[in-house]
Coordinates of N, CA, C and O and ligand atoms in Angstrom, one line a residue:
M214 N -5.6 16.1 15.9 CA -5.3 15.3 14.6 C -6.5 13.9 14.7 O -7.3 13.5 15.3
A215 N -6.9 13.8 13.0 CA -7.9 13.8 13.3 C -8.5 11.5 13.2 O -7.3 12.3 12.0
H216 N -8.4 11.2 13.5 CA -7.8 9.4 13.3 C -9.5 8.7 12.3 O -9.7 7.5 13.1
D217 N -10.4 9.8 11.3 CA -11.3 8.9 11.3 C -11.6 8.5 10.0 O -12.4 7.6 10.0
T218 N -11.0 8.5 8.6 CA -11.4 7.8 6.9 C -9.8 7.0 6.8 O -8.2 7.5 7.5
L219 N -10.2 7.0 5.8 CA -8.2 5.7 5.8 C -8.8 5.3 4.1 O -9.6 4.6 3.8
S220 N -7.5 5.7 2.9 CA -8.0 5.1 1.9 C -7.1 3.6 1.5 O -6.0 4.3 2.3
I221 N -7.2 3.2 1.4 CA -6.2 2.2 1.0 C -5.6 2.3 -0.4 O -6.7 2.2 -1.1
I222 N -3.9 2.2 -1.1 CA -4.2 2.9 -1.8 C -3.5 1.3 -2.4 O -2.2 0.8 -1.8
I223 N -3.7 0.8 -3.7 CA -3.7 -0.6 -3.7 C -2.6 -0.3 -5.2 O -3.7 -0.2 -6.2
P224 N -2.0 -0.2 -5.8 CA -1.2 -0.4 -7.3 C -1.1 -1.4 -7.9 O -0.4 -2.0 -7.4
V225 N -1.7 -1.9 -9.4 CA -2.4 -2.4 -10.1 C -1.8 -2.6 -11.2 O -1.9 -1.9 -11.7
L226 N -0.8 -3.7 -11.9 CA -0.2 -3.6 -13.0 C -0.4 -5.5 -13.7 O -0.8 -6.5 -12.9
N227 N -2.1 -5.6 -14.2 CA -2.4 -7.5 -14.3 C -3.2 -7.2 -13.3 O -1.9 -9.2 -13.3
E228 N -3.8 -7.0 -12.8 CA -4.3 -8.3 -11.5 C -5.9 -8.8 -11.6 O -6.3 -8.9 -10.5
A229 N -5.9 -8.7 -12.8 CA -7.3 -9.2 -13.5 C -8.1 -10.3 -12.7 O -9.2 -9.9 -11.4
D230 N -7.1 -11.1 -12.2 CA -7.6 -12.3 -12.3 C -7.7 -12.3 -10.7 O -8.2 -13.4 -9.8
G231 N -6.7 -11.3 -9.8 CA -6.3 -11.8 -8.1 C -7.7 -10.7 -7.7 O -8.4 -10.6 -6.8
L232 N -8.3 -10.0 -8.7 CA -9.1 -8.9 -8.0 C -10.4 -9.3 -7.5 O -10.4 -8.6 -5.8
D233 N -10.8 -10.2 -7.9 CA -12.0 -10.7 -6.6 C -11.6 -11.4 -5.2 O -12.3 -11.1 -3.9
D234 N -11.2 -12.4 -4.8 CA -9.7 -12.7 -3.8 C -9.6 -11.0 -3.0 O -9.6 -11.5 -2.1
L235 N -9.2 -10.6 -3.3 CA -8.2 -9.5 -3.1 C -9.9 -8.4 -2.4 O -10.0 -8.2 -0.8
V236 N -10.1 -8.8 -3.4 CA -11.4 -7.2 -2.4 C -12.5 -8.4 -1.5 O -12.6 -7.8 -0.8
A237 N -12.5 -9.5 -1.6 CA -13.5 -10.3 -1.1 C -12.5 -10.5 1.0 O -13.0 -10.3 1.5
R238 N -11.5 -10.6 0.5 CA -10.5 -10.8 1.7 C -10.4 -9.7 2.3 O -10.9 -9.3 4.0
L239 N -10.4 -8.0 1.9 CA -10.7 -6.8 2.5 C -12.3 -6.1 2.7 O -11.6 -5.4 4.1
I240 N -12.9 -6.4 2.4 CA -14.6 -5.9 2.9 C -14.2 -6.2 5.2 O -14.9 -5.1 4.8
P241 N -14.4 -7.9 4.7 CA -14.9 -8.3 6.2 C -13.6 -7.0 6.8 O -14.6 -6.4 8.1
V242 N -12.2 -7.5 6.5 CA -11.2 -6.6 7.6 C -12.0 -5.1 7.3 O -11.9 -4.7 9.0
L243 N -11.7 -3.6 6.5 CA -11.8 -2.8 6.7 C -13.8 -2.7 7.2 O -13.7 -1.4 7.6
E244 N -14.6 -3.6 7.3 CA -16.2 -3.1 7.6 C -16.2 -3.5 9.5 O -16.0 -2.7 10.5
G245 N -14.9 -4.0 9.9 CA -14.9 -4.2 11.0 C -13.7 -3.2 11.5 O -13.5 -3.3 12.5
L246 N -13.1 -2.2 11.4 CA -12.0 -1.3 11.8 C -13.7 0.2 12.0 O -13.9 0.3 11.7
P247 N -12.8 0.5 13.1 CA -13.5 1.0 13.7 C -13.1 3.0 13.1 O -12.1 3.6 14.0
L248 N -13.4 2.9 11.7 CA -13.1 4.1 11.1 C -14.4 4.8 10.8 O -15.1 3.8 10.4
Q249 N -15.5 5.7 10.8 CA -16.0 6.7 10.3 C -16.6 6.0 8.3 O -17.1 6.2 8.0
G250 N -15.1 5.6 7.6 CA -15.2 5.3 6.9 C -13.7 5.5 5.8 O -13.1 5.4 6.4
W251 N -14.4 4.7 5.3 CA -13.0 4.3 4.1 C -12.8 3.7 3.3 O -14.1 3.5 1.8
E252 N -12.1 4.4 2.0 CA -12.1 4.2 0.2 C -11.2 3.6 0.5 O -9.7 2.7 1.0
V253 N -11.0 2.6 -0.8 CA -9.7 2.0 -1.7 C -9.6 2.5 -3.6 O -10.6 2.9 -3.4
L254 N -8.3 2.6 -3.2 CA -7.8 3.4 -4.6 C -7.2 3.0 -4.7 O -5.8 2.4 -4.7
F255 N -7.2 2.7 -6.1 CA -7.0 1.9 -7.4 C -5.8 1.9 -8.0 O -6.1 3.4 -8.4
V256 N -4.5 2.1 -8.3 CA -3.7 2.2 -8.6 C -3.8 1.9 -10.5 O -2.5 1.1 -9.2
D257 N -4.6 1.7 -11.8 CA -3.9 1.0 -12.5 C -2.8 1.2 -13.5 O -2.5 2.9 -14.4
D258 N -1.7 0.9 -12.7 CA -1.1 0.9 -13.8 C 0.0 0.2 -15.4 O 0.6 0.5 -15.4
G259 N -1.3 1.4 -16.1 CA -0.4 0.8 -17.2 C -1.2 -0.6 -17.8 O -0.7 -1.5 -18.7
S260 N -2.1 -1.5 -17.3 CA -2.5 -3.3 -17.9 C -2.7 -3.4 -18.9 O -3.7 -2.0 -19.1
T261 N -2.4 -4.7 -19.1 CA -2.7 -4.8 -20.6 C -3.4 -6.4 -20.9 O -4.6 -6.2 -21.6
D262 N -4.3 -6.0 -19.4 CA -5.7 -7.1 -19.2 C -6.9 -6.7 -18.5 O -6.3 -5.9 -19.8
A263 N -7.3 -7.1 -18.6 CA -8.9 -6.6 -17.7 C -8.6 -5.8 -16.8 O -10.1 -5.7 -16.3
T264 N -7.2 -5.4 -15.8 CA -7.5 -5.5 -14.5 C -8.7 -3.8 -14.4 O -9.9 -3.6 -14.2
L265 N -8.8 -3.0 -15.3 CA -9.3 -2.1 -15.1 C -10.7 -1.4 -16.0 O -11.6 -1.6 -14.8
A266 N -10.7 -2.8 -16.3 CA -12.5 -3.4 -17.2 C -12.7 -4.1 -15.5 O -14.7 -3.4 -15.1
R267 N -12.9 -4.7 -15.2 CA -13.0 -4.7 -13.6 C -12.9 -4.1 -12.8 O -13.9 -3.8 -11.5
L268 N -12.1 -3.2 -12.8 CA -12.3 -1.6 -11.2 C -13.5 -1.1 -11.6 O -14.2 -0.4 -10.5
K269 N -13.8 -0.8 -13.6 CA -15.0 -0.3 -13.1 C -15.8 -0.7 -13.1 O -16.7 0.0 -12.6
A270 N -16.8 -1.9 -13.4 CA -17.2 -2.8 -12.5 C -17.9 -2.9 -10.9 O -18.8 -2.6 -10.9
L271 N -16.1 -3.1 -10.9 CA -16.7 -3.0 -9.6 C -16.7 -1.5 -8.2 O -17.9 -0.9 -7.8
N272 N -16.4 -0.7 -8.8 CA -16.3 0.7 -8.9 C -18.0 0.9 -8.9 O -18.7 1.8 -8.0
A273 N -19.4 0.5 -10.2 CA -19.6 0.2 -10.6 C -21.2 0.2 -9.0 O -21.6 0.3 -9.4
R274 N -20.4 -1.2 -8.3 CA -20.9 -1.7 -7.9 C -21.0 -0.8 -6.5 O -21.7 -0.7 -5.6
D275 N -19.7 -0.4 -6.5 CA -19.2 0.4 -5.0 C -18.9 1.1 -4.5 O -17.7 1.3 -5.0
L276 N -19.0 2.3 -4.2 CA -18.2 4.1 -4.6 C -17.3 3.8 -3.7 O -15.9 4.3 -4.4
R277 N -16.9 2.6 -2.9 CA -15.9 2.8 -2.4 C -14.3 1.7 -2.6 O -13.9 2.8 -2.5
F278 N -14.9 1.9 -3.4 CA -13.2 0.9 -4.9 C -13.6 2.3 -6.4 O -14.0 2.6 -6.8
K279 N -12.3 2.9 -5.8 CA -12.3 3.8 -6.4 C -10.8 3.4 -7.4 O -10.2 2.6 -7.0
A280 N -10.6 4.3 -9.2 CA -9.4 3.5 -9.5 C -8.6 5.0 -10.0 O -9.4 5.3 -10.8
I281 N -8.0 5.5 -10.1 CA -6.6 6.3 -11.2 C -6.3 5.4 -12.5 O -5.7 4.3 -12.1
S282 N -6.7 5.5 -13.6 CA -6.2 4.8 -14.7 C -4.9 5.8 -15.1 O -5.2 6.8 -15.6
L283 N -3.7 5.2 -15.0 CA -3.1 5.3 -16.0 C -1.9 6.1 -16.9 O -2.7 4.4 -18.0
S284 N -1.5 6.6 -17.7 CA -1.1 6.1 -19.4 C -1.0 5.3 -20.1 O -1.0 4.2 -21.2
R285 N -0.1 5.1 -19.2 CA 0.9 3.5 -19.7 C 1.7 2.9 -18.2 O 1.6 3.1 -16.9
N286 N 2.7 2.1 -18.0 CA 2.9 1.5 -17.1 C 3.7 2.4 -17.2 O 5.0 3.2 -16.8
F287 N 3.9 3.4 -15.6 CA 5.3 4.2 -14.6 C 5.9 3.1 -14.2 O 7.7 3.9 -13.6
G288 N 5.0 2.3 -13.3 CA 6.4 1.1 -12.6 C 5.8 1.7 -10.6 O 5.5 2.9 -10.5
K289 N 5.2 0.7 -10.3 CA 4.8 1.0 -8.3 C 4.7 2.2 -8.1 O 4.5 2.9 -6.9
E290 N 6.6 2.4 -8.0 CA 6.9 3.6 -6.6 C 5.7 5.1 -7.3 O 4.9 6.0 -6.8
R291 N 6.0 5.4 -9.1 CA 5.3 6.0 -9.3 C 3.4 5.7 -9.5 O 3.2 7.2 -8.9
A292 N 3.5 4.8 -9.6 CA 2.1 4.2 -9.1 C 1.1 4.4 -7.7 O 0.6 4.9 -7.3
I293 N 1.8 4.9 -6.9 CA 1.7 5.1 -5.4 C 2.1 6.7 -5.1 O 0.9 6.8 -4.5
A294 N 3.1 7.3 -6.1 CA 2.5 8.8 -5.7 C 1.8 9.2 -6.5 O 1.2 10.1 -5.6
A295 N 1.7 8.6 -7.8 CA -0.7 9.4 -7.9 C -1.2 8.9 -7.0 O -1.8 9.6 -6.9
G296 N -1.8 7.7 -6.6 CA -2.9 7.8 -5.8 C -2.5 8.4 -4.3 O -3.2 9.4 -3.5
L297 N -0.9 9.0 -3.6 CA -1.0 9.4 -2.9 C -1.4 10.9 -3.0 O -1.8 12.1 -1.8
Q298 N -1.3 11.9 -4.1 CA -1.7 12.8 -4.2 C -3.5 13.4 -4.5 O -4.0 13.2 -4.6
H299 N -3.8 11.6 -4.8 CA -5.5 11.5 -5.1 C -6.5 11.7 -3.9 O -6.7 12.1 -3.6
A300 N -5.2 10.6 -2.4 CA -6.6 10.2 -1.8 C -6.4 11.3 -0.3 O -6.0 12.5 -0.3
R301 N -7.6 11.9 -0.4 CA -8.7 12.8 0.7 C -9.3 12.1 1.8 O -10.0 11.9 1.8
C302 N -8.2 11.7 2.6 CA -8.8 11.5 3.9 C -7.7 11.5 5.3 O -6.4 12.1 4.7
D303 N -7.5 10.6 5.9 CA -6.4 11.7 7.9 C -5.6 10.9 7.1 O -4.8 10.7 8.6
A304 N -5.3 9.4 6.6 CA -4.0 8.5 6.5 C -4.8 7.2 5.1 O -5.2 7.0 4.8
V305 N -3.2 6.0 5.2 CA -3.4 6.4 3.8 C -2.6 4.5 4.2 O -1.5 4.7 5.7
V306 N -3.3 3.6 3.9 CA -2.5 1.6 4.0 C -2.0 1.9 2.6 O -2.6 1.9 1.4
L307 N -0.4 1.5 2.1 CA 0.3 0.9 1.3 C -0.7 -0.1 1.1 O -0.1 -0.4 2.1
I308 N -0.8 -1.3 -0.1 CA -1.1 -2.7 -0.4 C -1.0 -3.2 -1.4 O -1.6 -2.3 -1.8
D309 N 0.2 -4.6 -0.9 CA 0.2 -4.9 -3.0 C -1.4 -5.8 -3.0 O -1.8 -6.1 -2.4
A310 N -0.6 -6.0 -4.2 CA -2.7 -6.4 -5.5 C -3.1 -8.2 -4.2 O -3.7 -8.3 -4.6
D311 N -1.4 -8.4 -4.5 CA -1.4 -10.3 -4.3 C -0.8 -10.9 -2.8 O -1.1 -11.9 -2.7
L312 N -1.7 -10.6 -1.8 CA -2.2 -10.4 -0.8 C -1.1 -11.3 0.2 O -1.3 -11.3 1.0
Q313 N 0.3 -10.3 -0.2 CA 1.9 -10.5 0.5 C 1.6 -9.9 1.7 O 2.5 -10.6 2.7
H314 N 0.6 -8.3 1.6 CA 0.9 -8.0 2.7 C -0.6 -8.4 3.5 O -1.6 -8.0 3.3
P315 N -0.9 -9.4 4.7 CA -2.1 -9.8 4.9 C -3.6 -8.0 5.5 O -2.3 -7.8 6.9
P316 N -4.2 -8.2 5.1 CA -4.8 -6.9 5.6 C -5.5 -6.5 7.3 O -6.2 -6.1 7.4
E317 N -5.8 -7.8 7.1 CA -5.8 -8.1 9.1 C -5.4 -7.9 9.9 O -5.7 -6.3 10.7
L318 N -3.8 -6.9 9.4 CA -3.1 -6.6 10.0 C -3.1 -4.5 9.7 O -3.3 -4.2 11.1
L319 N -4.5 -5.3 10.0 CA -4.0 -3.1 9.5 C -5.3 -2.8 11.2 O -4.6 -1.6 10.9
A320 N -6.1 -3.6 11.2 CA -6.3 -3.1 13.4 C -5.2 -3.0 14.2 O -5.2 -1.9 14.1
D321 N -4.3 -3.9 14.2 CA -2.8 -3.2 14.6 C -2.3 -1.8 13.7 O -2.1 -0.8 14.6
F322 N -2.1 -1.8 13.3 CA -1.3 0.1 12.5 C -2.1 0.7 12.4 O -1.9 2.2 13.5
I323 N -4.2 0.6 12.5 CA -5.2 1.5 13.3 C -4.7 1.5 14.5 O -4.3 2.8 15.0
R324 N -4.7 0.7 15.5 CA -4.5 1.2 17.0 C -2.7 2.0 17.2 O -3.1 3.0 17.9
L325 N -2.5 1.7 16.1 CA -0.8 2.5 16.4 C -1.0 4.2 15.5 O -0.4 5.1 17.0
W326 N -1.3 3.5 15.1 CA -1.7 5.7 14.6 C -2.6 6.6 15.8 O -2.0 7.7 15.7
R327 N -3.9 5.2 16.1 CA -4.6 6.0 16.9 C -3.4 6.5 18.2 O -3.6 7.8 18.9
D328 N -2.8 5.5 18.7 CA -1.4 6.0 19.9 C -0.4 6.9 19.0 O -0.1 7.6 19.8
G329 N -0.8 7.6 18.2 CA 0.5 8.9 17.8 C 1.3 9.0 16.8 O 2.2 8.7 15.6
Y330 N 1.8 6.9 16.0 CA 2.4 6.9 15.4 C 2.1 7.6 13.7 O 0.5 7.5 13.6
E331 N 3.0 8.1 13.4 CA 2.6 9.1 11.7 C 2.7 8.0 11.1 O 2.5 8.3 10.0
I332 N 3.9 6.9 10.9 CA 4.2 6.2 9.9 C 4.2 4.6 10.5 O 4.4 4.9 11.9
V333 N 3.4 3.6 10.3 CA 3.8 2.1 10.5 C 3.8 1.7 9.6 O 3.1 1.2 8.7
Y334 N 4.7 0.8 9.7 CA 4.8 -0.2 8.5 C 4.8 -2.2 8.7 O 5.9 -2.3 9.7
G335 N 4.6 -3.2 8.0 CA 4.9 -3.8 8.2 C 6.2 -4.7 8.3 O 7.0 -4.1 6.7
Q336 N 7.0 -5.0 8.6 CA 8.1 -6.3 8.9 C 8.0 -7.6 8.0 O 7.4 -8.2 9.2
R337 N 8.2 -7.7 7.5 CA 8.6 -9.4 6.6 C 9.5 -10.4 7.9 O 11.0 -9.7 8.1
L338 N 8.9 -11.5 8.4 CA 9.9 -11.9 9.6 C 10.1 -12.4 8.4 O 11.3 -13.7 8.6
D339 N 10.1 -13.6 8.3 CA 11.0 -14.4 7.0 C 10.6 -14.9 4.8 O 9.9 -13.9 4.7
R340 N 11.8 -15.2 5.0 CA 11.5 -15.2 2.9 C 11.6 -16.3 2.4 O 11.8 -16.8 1.6
K341 N 10.8 -17.5 3.3 CA 11.1 -18.3 2.8 C 10.1 -19.2 1.0 O 10.6 -19.6 0.8
T342 N 8.6 -17.8 1.6 CA 8.5 -18.1 -0.2 C 9.4 -17.5 -1.0 O 8.6 -17.9 -2.4
D343 N 10.1 -16.8 -0.9 CA 11.3 -15.9 -2.0 C 12.0 -17.3 -2.3 O 12.9 -18.3 -2.0
G344 N 12.3 -17.1 -4.3 CA 13.3 -17.9 -4.4 C 14.9 -17.5 -3.8 O 15.2 -16.3 -3.0
V345 N 15.9 -18.2 -4.1 CA 16.9 -17.8 -3.9 C 18.0 -16.4 -3.8 O 18.3 -15.6 -3.3
A346 N 17.9 -16.3 -5.7 CA 17.9 -14.6 -5.4 C 17.9 -13.4 -5.3 O 18.3 -12.9 -5.0
R347 N 16.7 -13.9 -5.1 CA 15.6 -12.9 -4.6 C 15.7 -12.8 -2.9 O 16.5 -11.8 -2.3
R348 N 16.0 -13.7 -2.1 CA 16.8 -13.1 -0.6 C 18.4 -12.6 -0.8 O 18.3 -11.9 0.1
W349 N 18.9 -13.0 -1.8 CA 20.4 -12.4 -1.6 C 19.5 -11.5 -1.8 O 20.5 -10.2 -1.5
F350 N 19.4 -10.9 -2.9 CA 19.1 -9.2 -3.4 C 18.4 -8.6 -2.3 O 19.1 -7.7 -2.2
A351 N 17.5 -9.0 -1.5 CA 17.0 -8.5 0.3 C 18.4 -8.2 0.6 O 18.1 -7.2 1.5
K352 N 18.9 -9.0 1.1 CA 20.0 -9.2 2.4 C 20.7 -7.9 1.5 O 21.5 -7.3 2.3
G353 N 21.2 -7.6 0.2 CA 22.3 -7.0 -0.1 C 21.4 -5.2 -0.1 O 22.3 -4.7 -0.1
F354 N 20.3 -5.7 -0.6 CA 19.2 -4.3 -0.5 C 19.6 -3.7 1.0 O 20.1 -2.3 1.1
Y355 N 19.1 -4.4 1.9 CA 18.9 -3.7 2.8 C 20.4 -3.3 3.8 O 21.3 -2.2 4.9
A356 N 22.0 -4.0 3.7 CA 22.8 -4.3 3.9 C 23.5 -2.7 3.4 O 24.3 -1.8 4.3
L357 N 23.0 -2.1 1.9 CA 23.3 -1.3 1.0 C 23.1 0.0 1.9 O 23.5 1.2 2.5
F358 N 21.4 -0.7 1.9 CA 21.0 1.0 2.3 C 21.2 1.3 3.4 O 21.4 2.8 4.1
H359 N 21.6 0.0 4.7 CA 22.2 0.4 6.2 C 23.5 2.0 6.1 O 24.3 2.1 6.7
S360 N 24.7 1.5 5.0 CA 26.0 1.0 5.0 C 25.8 2.8 3.6 O 26.7 4.3 4.2
L361 N 24.4 3.0 3.8 CA 25.0 4.4 3.0 C 23.5 5.5 3.8 O 23.9 7.2 3.2
S362 N 22.9 5.1 4.5 CA 22.1 6.0 5.2 C 21.6 6.0 6.8 O 21.8 4.9 7.2
R363 N 21.2 7.7 7.1 CA 20.8 7.4 8.5 C 19.4 6.7 8.7 O 19.0 7.5 10.4
T364 N 18.8 7.0 7.8 CA 17.6 6.0 8.6 C 17.1 5.0 8.2 O 18.1 3.9 8.3
N365 N 16.4 5.0 9.6 CA 16.7 3.7 10.1 C 15.3 2.6 10.3 O 14.2 3.2 9.3
L366 N 15.4 1.8 8.9 CA 15.0 0.6 8.4 C 15.2 -0.4 8.9 O 16.4 -1.4 8.2
P367 N 14.2 -1.2 9.6 CA 14.2 -2.5 9.9 C 14.0 -3.7 8.6 O 13.7 -3.3 6.9
D368 N 15.5 -4.7 8.6 CA 15.2 -5.4 6.9 C 13.4 -6.1 7.5 O 13.3 -6.7 8.2
G369 N 13.8 -6.3 5.8 CA 12.4 -6.1 5.7 C 10.8 -5.6 5.9 O 9.7 -6.3 4.6
A370 N 11.3 -4.4 6.1 CA 10.4 -3.1 6.1 C 10.1 -3.2 4.7 O 11.2 -2.6 3.7
G371 N 9.3 -3.2 4.0 CA 8.4 -3.2 2.3 C 7.0 -1.9 2.4 O 8.1 -1.3 3.2
D372 N 6.2 -2.4 1.3 CA 5.8 -1.0 1.6 C 4.1 -1.0 1.8 O 3.8 -0.3 1.7
F373 N 4.4 -2.3 3.0 CA 2.7 -2.2 4.0 C 3.4 -1.0 4.3 O 3.8 -1.7 5.6
R374 N 1.8 -0.3 4.1 CA 3.2 0.7 5.2 C 1.5 1.9 5.9 O 1.4 1.8 5.1
L375 N 0.7 2.1 6.9 CA 0.0 3.9 6.9 C 1.6 4.8 7.1 O 1.5 4.9 8.0
L376 N 0.3 5.6 6.0 CA 1.0 7.0 6.7 C 0.3 8.2 6.6 O -1.8 7.9 6.2
D377 N 0.3 8.6 8.1 CA -0.9 9.5 8.9 C -0.8 10.8 7.6 O 0.2 10.9 6.7
R378 N -1.3 11.7 7.6 CA -2.4 12.4 6.7 C -0.7 14.1 6.5 O -0.5 14.4 5.6
K379 N 0.7 14.3 7.3 CA 0.6 14.8 7.8 C 2.5 13.9 6.9 O 3.1 15.2 6.4
A380 N 2.3 12.8 6.9 CA 3.3 12.4 6.3 C 3.1 12.6 4.5 O 3.4 12.1 3.7
I381 N 2.0 12.2 5.0 CA 1.4 11.9 3.0 C 1.4 13.8 2.5 O 2.4 13.7 1.1
D382 N 1.3 14.1 3.0 CA 1.7 16.3 2.7 C 2.9 15.7 2.5 O 2.9 16.8 1.5
A383 N 3.8 15.9 3.4 CA 5.5 15.3 2.9 C 6.1 15.2 2.0 O 6.2 15.5 1.4
M384 N 5.3 13.9 1.9 CA 5.6 13.1 0.7 C 5.3 14.0 -0.6 O 6.1 14.4 -2.1
N385 N 3.7 14.7 -0.5 CA 3.7 14.7 -2.5 C 4.1 16.6 -1.9 O 4.2 16.8 -2.9
Q386 N 4.8 16.6 -1.3 CA 5.4 17.8 -1.6 C 7.0 17.6 -2.1 O 7.7 18.4 -2.6
L387 N 7.3 16.5 -2.1 CA 9.0 16.3 -2.3 C 9.4 16.7 -3.7 O 9.9 16.5 -3.7
G388 N 8.4 16.1 -4.7 CA 8.4 16.2 -5.7 C 9.6 14.8 -6.4 O 9.7 15.6 -7.3
E389 N 9.2 14.0 -6.0 CA 11.0 13.3 -6.0 C 10.6 11.7 -6.1 O 10.1 11.7 -4.8
R390 N 10.9 10.4 -6.3 CA 10.1 9.2 -6.0 C 11.9 8.4 -5.9 O 11.7 7.3 -6.2
Ligands
UDP1382 N1 3.1 -3.5 -9.5 C1 2.9 -1.9 -10.1 N2 3.3 -1.9 -11.3 C2 4.1 -2.1 -11.6 C3 5.0 -3.5 -11.6 C4 4.0 -3.5 -9.5 O1 1.2 -1.3 -10.1 O2 5.3 -1.9 -12.6 C5 1.8 -3.3 -8.8 C6 1.9 -5.3 -8.9 O3 -0.1 -4.9 -9.1 C7 1.2 -5.4 -7.2 C8 2.7 -4.9 -6.1 O4 2.6 -3.6 -7.1 O5 0.0 -4.5 -6.2 C9 3.9 -5.1 -6.4 O6 4.4 -5.8 -7.5 P1 4.9 -7.5 -7.3 O7 3.8 -7.6 -6.9 O8 5.2 -8.0 -8.3 O9 5.8 -7.0 -5.6 P2 6.5 -7.6 -5.6 O10 5.8 -9.1 -4.6 O11 7.7 -8.3 -6.0 O12 7.5 -6.4 -4.6
MG1383 MG1 4.2 -9.3 -4.7

């Protein structure tokens, strides 16, 4: 199994204001990883602000930053699915644009991937920054998930994850979201 190239997939809806901070934080992390190459693939999920224009300017400056533009807002899950269809690399990491997923953890993700794990995900350990309704919803979601599914999903496991090529190909064949 090759462990050389990584695509970061970031779904974005009206994130123009935060993109500079995100990119400034990502570059040093990605350049410090033991990889042959990386790219960041943004999926613009029908933004109505300057997101797409900013992404084009970013790509003109640095070809490692790329973007897919969806024709309208499809929701984060389908934006991620579009990213997975286009990623040409040995693994992807899914990450949100708002820096709620600390990119500094990527070094651990890569290390675990090299150890042979095909999926690595980040887990939230506290929800102090969430409102009461959101915390309630999260608690209910994980309780319901556990009651309905035999899949082992630890509480707080979100979208921040690494998928090896094998997992990407399997996801791409599912045809459902
Ligand atoms: N996002 C998207 N399409 C949507 C809603 C959100 O692509 O319809 C993106 C958003 O720009 C961000 C990520 O998905 O990068 C997570 O969104 P948000 O932070 O709003 O979600 P939450 O933190 O509530 O899970
Ligand atoms: Mg968020």
